[in-house]
Short mmCIF file of N, CA and C in Angstrom, two decimals:
data_model
loop_
_atom_site.label_atom_id
_atom_site.label_comp_id
_atom_site.label_asym_id
_atom_site.label_seq_id
_atom_site.Cartn_x
_atom_site.Cartn_y
_atom_site.Cartn_z
N MET N 1 169.45 205.77 143.74
CA MET N 1 169.84 204.60 144.32
C MET N 1 169.02 204.13 145.59
N MET N 2 168.55 204.99 146.43
CA MET N 2 167.77 204.68 147.41
C MET N 2 166.66 203.83 147.02
N SER N 3 166.12 204.46 145.69
CA SER N 3 164.78 203.66 145.13
C SER N 3 165.09 202.41 144.91
N ASP N 4 166.23 202.20 144.10
CA ASP N 4 166.58 200.72 143.82
C ASP N 4 166.83 199.81 145.27
N HIS N 5 167.38 200.11 146.20
CA HIS N 5 167.39 199.51 147.32
C HIS N 5 165.90 199.21 147.67
N LYS N 6 165.09 200.04 147.88
CA LYS N 6 163.74 199.98 148.54
C LYS N 6 162.78 199.06 147.27
N ASP N 7 163.15 199.10 146.27
CA ASP N 7 162.45 198.11 145.31
C ASP N 7 162.92 196.66 145.35
N SER N 8 164.31 196.44 145.92
CA SER N 8 164.96 195.19 145.81
C SER N 8 164.21 194.58 147.12
N GLN N 9 164.08 195.51 148.31
CA GLN N 9 163.41 195.01 149.46
C GLN N 9 161.89 194.54 149.27
N ASP N 10 161.29 195.42 148.26
CA ASP N 10 159.96 195.11 148.22
C ASP N 10 159.97 193.49 147.37
N LEU N 11 160.98 193.58 146.44
CA LEU N 11 160.78 192.39 145.73
C LEU N 11 161.30 191.01 146.56
N LEU N 12 161.99 191.32 147.57
CA LEU N 12 162.26 190.20 148.25
C LEU N 12 161.15 189.69 149.33
N GLY N 13 160.48 190.94 149.53
CA GLY N 13 159.48 190.89 150.40
C GLY N 13 158.18 189.93 149.92
N GLN N 14 158.12 190.24 148.85
CA GLN N 14 157.00 189.80 147.82
C GLN N 14 157.48 188.03 147.45
N GLN N 15 158.80 187.92 147.34
CA GLN N 15 159.17 186.46 147.14
C GLN N 15 159.14 185.88 148.67
N ALA N 16 159.50 186.38 149.33
CA ALA N 16 159.37 185.78 150.73
C ALA N 16 157.87 185.30 150.80
N LEU N 17 156.93 186.19 150.89
CA LEU N 17 155.27 185.83 150.91
C LEU N 17 155.05 184.84 150.01
N ARG N 18 155.53 184.60 148.73
CA ARG N 18 155.16 184.06 147.81
C ARG N 18 155.53 182.48 148.38
N VAL N 19 157.10 182.46 148.94
CA VAL N 19 157.48 181.27 149.36
C VAL N 19 156.81 180.75 150.53
N GLN N 20 156.44 181.43 151.53
CA GLN N 20 155.65 181.14 152.54
C GLN N 20 154.32 180.80 152.16
N SER N 21 153.42 181.19 151.08
CA SER N 21 152.05 180.77 151.00
C SER N 21 152.53 179.37 150.14
N VAL N 22 153.36 179.07 149.48
CA VAL N 22 153.61 177.83 148.89
C VAL N 22 153.96 176.87 149.72
N ALA N 23 154.84 177.24 150.81
CA ALA N 23 155.24 176.43 151.92
C ALA N 23 154.00 175.77 152.88
N LEU N 24 152.88 176.68 153.00
CA LEU N 24 151.81 176.70 153.67
C LEU N 24 150.78 175.67 152.78
N ASP N 25 150.76 176.02 151.38
CA ASP N 25 150.08 174.78 150.33
C ASP N 25 150.85 173.26 150.64
N LEU N 26 151.98 173.63 150.62
CA LEU N 26 152.76 171.89 150.65
C LEU N 26 152.64 171.52 152.03
N SER N 27 152.43 172.12 152.96
CA SER N 27 152.03 171.28 154.28
C SER N 27 150.77 171.27 154.24
N ASP N 28 149.95 171.72 153.99
CA ASP N 28 148.52 171.39 153.78
C ASP N 28 148.24 170.20 153.08
N GLN N 29 148.76 169.93 151.74
CA GLN N 29 148.84 168.61 151.23
C GLN N 29 149.61 167.66 151.79
N LEU N 30 150.40 167.99 152.43
CA LEU N 30 151.18 166.78 153.19
C LEU N 30 150.27 166.47 154.35
N VAL N 31 149.76 167.05 154.76
CA VAL N 31 148.76 166.62 156.02
C VAL N 31 147.44 165.93 155.23
N ARG N 32 146.87 166.40 154.28
CA ARG N 32 146.05 165.75 153.63
C ARG N 32 146.45 164.09 153.08
N LEU N 33 147.63 164.06 152.54
CA LEU N 33 148.06 162.72 152.20
C LEU N 33 148.31 162.08 153.23
N ALA N 34 148.88 162.69 154.47
CA ALA N 34 149.19 161.74 155.68
C ALA N 34 147.66 161.09 156.10
N LEU N 35 146.64 161.95 156.03
CA LEU N 35 145.43 161.44 156.55
C LEU N 35 144.90 160.35 155.71
N ALA N 36 145.12 160.51 154.26
CA ALA N 36 144.75 159.74 153.32
C ALA N 36 145.11 158.10 153.64
N ALA N 37 146.37 158.32 153.65
CA ALA N 37 147.33 157.22 153.98
C ALA N 37 146.93 156.50 155.06
N GLN N 38 146.74 157.08 156.37
CA GLN N 38 146.19 156.51 157.62
C GLN N 38 145.07 156.01 157.75
N THR N 39 143.90 156.62 156.96
CA THR N 39 142.77 156.00 156.40
C THR N 39 142.75 154.58 155.62
N ALA N 40 143.65 154.99 154.81
CA ALA N 40 143.56 153.63 153.89
C ALA N 40 144.26 152.39 155.16
N TRP N 41 145.48 152.69 155.55
CA TRP N 41 146.09 151.56 156.43
C TRP N 41 144.86 151.25 157.43
N LEU N 42 144.16 152.13 158.13
CA LEU N 42 143.03 151.58 158.86
C LEU N 42 142.06 150.75 158.40
N ASP N 43 141.72 151.19 157.25
CA ASP N 43 140.61 150.27 156.52
C ASP N 43 141.23 148.97 156.09
N LEU N 44 142.38 148.92 155.88
CA LEU N 44 143.04 147.56 155.56
C LEU N 44 143.23 146.74 156.91
N TRP N 45 143.37 147.14 157.87
CA TRP N 45 143.45 146.62 159.20
C TRP N 45 142.20 146.37 159.78
N VAL N 46 141.23 147.14 159.86
CA VAL N 46 140.04 147.30 160.74
C VAL N 46 138.97 146.34 159.78
N LEU N 47 138.71 146.71 158.67
CA LEU N 47 137.62 146.14 157.85
C LEU N 47 137.63 144.46 157.67
N PRO N 48 138.57 143.87 157.81
CA PRO N 48 138.75 142.30 157.72
C PRO N 48 138.18 142.01 159.20
N GLY N 49 138.78 142.75 159.96
CA GLY N 49 138.15 142.39 161.53
C GLY N 49 136.66 142.45 161.81
N LEU N 50 136.30 143.67 161.25
CA LEU N 50 134.74 143.80 161.25
C LEU N 50 133.87 142.95 160.26
N ARG N 51 134.42 142.32 159.22
CA ARG N 51 133.79 141.39 158.43
C ARG N 51 133.75 140.05 159.33
N ALA N 52 135.01 139.72 159.86
CA ALA N 52 134.92 138.56 160.63
C ALA N 52 134.08 138.47 162.09
N ILE N 53 133.90 139.56 162.41
CA ILE N 53 132.81 139.80 163.74
C ILE N 53 131.42 139.60 162.84
N GLU N 54 131.29 139.96 161.92
CA GLU N 54 129.81 139.90 161.20
C GLU N 54 129.68 138.65 160.98
N ASP N 55 130.68 137.76 160.46
CA ASP N 55 130.53 136.16 160.04
C ASP N 55 130.35 135.59 161.21
N LEU N 56 130.99 135.75 162.21
CA LEU N 56 130.87 135.19 163.29
C LEU N 56 129.75 135.10 164.14
N GLN N 57 129.02 136.50 164.40
CA GLN N 57 127.87 136.71 164.70
C GLN N 57 126.44 135.96 163.66
N ALA N 58 126.79 135.84 162.26
CA ALA N 58 125.83 135.25 161.31
C ALA N 58 125.88 133.65 161.63
N ARG N 59 127.02 133.10 162.14
CA ARG N 59 127.12 131.78 162.39
C ARG N 59 126.44 131.45 163.72
N GLN N 60 126.88 132.38 164.81
CA GLN N 60 126.11 131.90 165.85
C GLN N 60 124.75 132.41 165.85
N ALA N 61 124.26 133.19 165.13
CA ALA N 61 122.71 133.29 164.88
C ALA N 61 122.26 131.95 164.14
N GLN N 62 123.06 131.20 163.08
CA GLN N 62 122.62 130.17 162.67
C GLN N 62 122.58 129.17 163.45
N GLN N 63 123.58 128.81 164.36
CA GLN N 63 123.56 127.86 165.36
C GLN N 63 122.59 127.98 166.40
N ALA N 64 122.34 129.10 166.57
CA ALA N 64 121.09 129.37 167.82
C ALA N 64 119.63 128.99 166.83
N ARG N 65 119.58 129.63 165.66
CA ARG N 65 118.55 128.78 165.17
C ARG N 65 118.06 127.49 164.95
N THR N 66 119.28 126.94 164.53
CA THR N 66 119.25 125.47 164.38
C THR N 66 118.92 124.80 165.92
N ALA N 67 119.59 125.04 166.89
CA ALA N 67 119.16 124.55 168.08
C ALA N 67 117.68 124.97 168.52
N ARG N 68 117.19 126.12 168.27
CA ARG N 68 115.79 126.14 168.60
C ARG N 68 115.05 124.88 167.93
N LEU N 69 115.38 125.02 166.49
CA LEU N 69 114.71 124.20 165.52
C LEU N 69 114.72 122.62 166.20
N VAL N 70 115.95 122.15 166.69
CA VAL N 70 116.17 120.71 167.11
C VAL N 70 115.38 120.62 168.52
N ARG N 71 115.09 121.53 169.21
CA ARG N 71 114.47 121.78 170.41
C ARG N 71 112.80 121.66 170.18
N ARG N 72 112.56 121.97 168.98
CA ARG N 72 111.07 121.91 168.52
C ARG N 72 110.77 120.51 167.92
N GLY N 73 111.78 119.88 167.89
CA GLY N 73 111.50 118.60 167.22
C GLY N 73 111.97 118.41 165.72
N ILE N 74 112.55 119.22 165.12
CA ILE N 74 113.15 119.04 163.72
C ILE N 74 114.10 118.42 163.67
N PRO N 75 114.34 117.27 162.93
CA PRO N 75 115.66 116.69 162.54
C PRO N 75 117.00 117.75 162.36
N ALA N 76 118.12 117.47 163.11
CA ALA N 76 119.21 118.21 163.13
C ALA N 76 119.29 118.29 161.69
N PRO N 77 119.70 117.55 160.74
CA PRO N 77 120.34 117.85 159.43
C PRO N 77 119.23 118.64 158.57
N LEU N 78 117.77 118.81 158.85
CA LEU N 78 116.89 119.82 158.22
C LEU N 78 116.96 121.20 159.06
N ALA N 79 117.32 121.00 160.17
CA ALA N 79 117.20 122.08 160.94
C ALA N 79 118.48 123.12 160.53
N ARG N 80 119.72 122.46 160.06
CA ARG N 80 120.78 122.99 159.74
C ARG N 80 120.59 123.73 158.23
N GLN N 81 119.56 123.33 157.57
CA GLN N 81 119.37 123.83 156.10
C GLN N 81 118.75 125.04 156.44
N GLY N 82 118.40 125.58 157.48
CA GLY N 82 117.82 127.03 157.82
C GLY N 82 116.19 126.96 157.84
N LEU N 83 115.72 126.02 157.84
CA LEU N 83 114.33 125.91 157.89
C LEU N 83 113.70 127.06 158.66
N ARG N 84 112.55 127.81 158.40
CA ARG N 84 111.69 128.55 159.29
C ARG N 84 110.55 127.83 159.50
N VAL N 85 110.25 127.58 161.24
CA VAL N 85 109.04 127.28 161.61
C VAL N 85 107.92 128.33 162.04
N LEU N 86 106.90 128.51 161.14
CA LEU N 86 106.08 129.42 161.80
C LEU N 86 104.94 129.37 162.81
#
């Protein structure tokens, strides 16, 4: 009788450890899912902004090149075509 009680306690202890292990695995997966979702959200919001900044910088650089060419005497329509003066 005492042995049956001890065996059932051992079984319950093993089950509790298995449940705890599964719960830890599940929480680990939930953290990974949350990080992946946060990264995806951040990409959706930040990357377009970064691309817009790059586009703005490229436009400003083109305008600066055009202005330099015009100052050197190149007609504005030709300077806007992106000619390079050596």
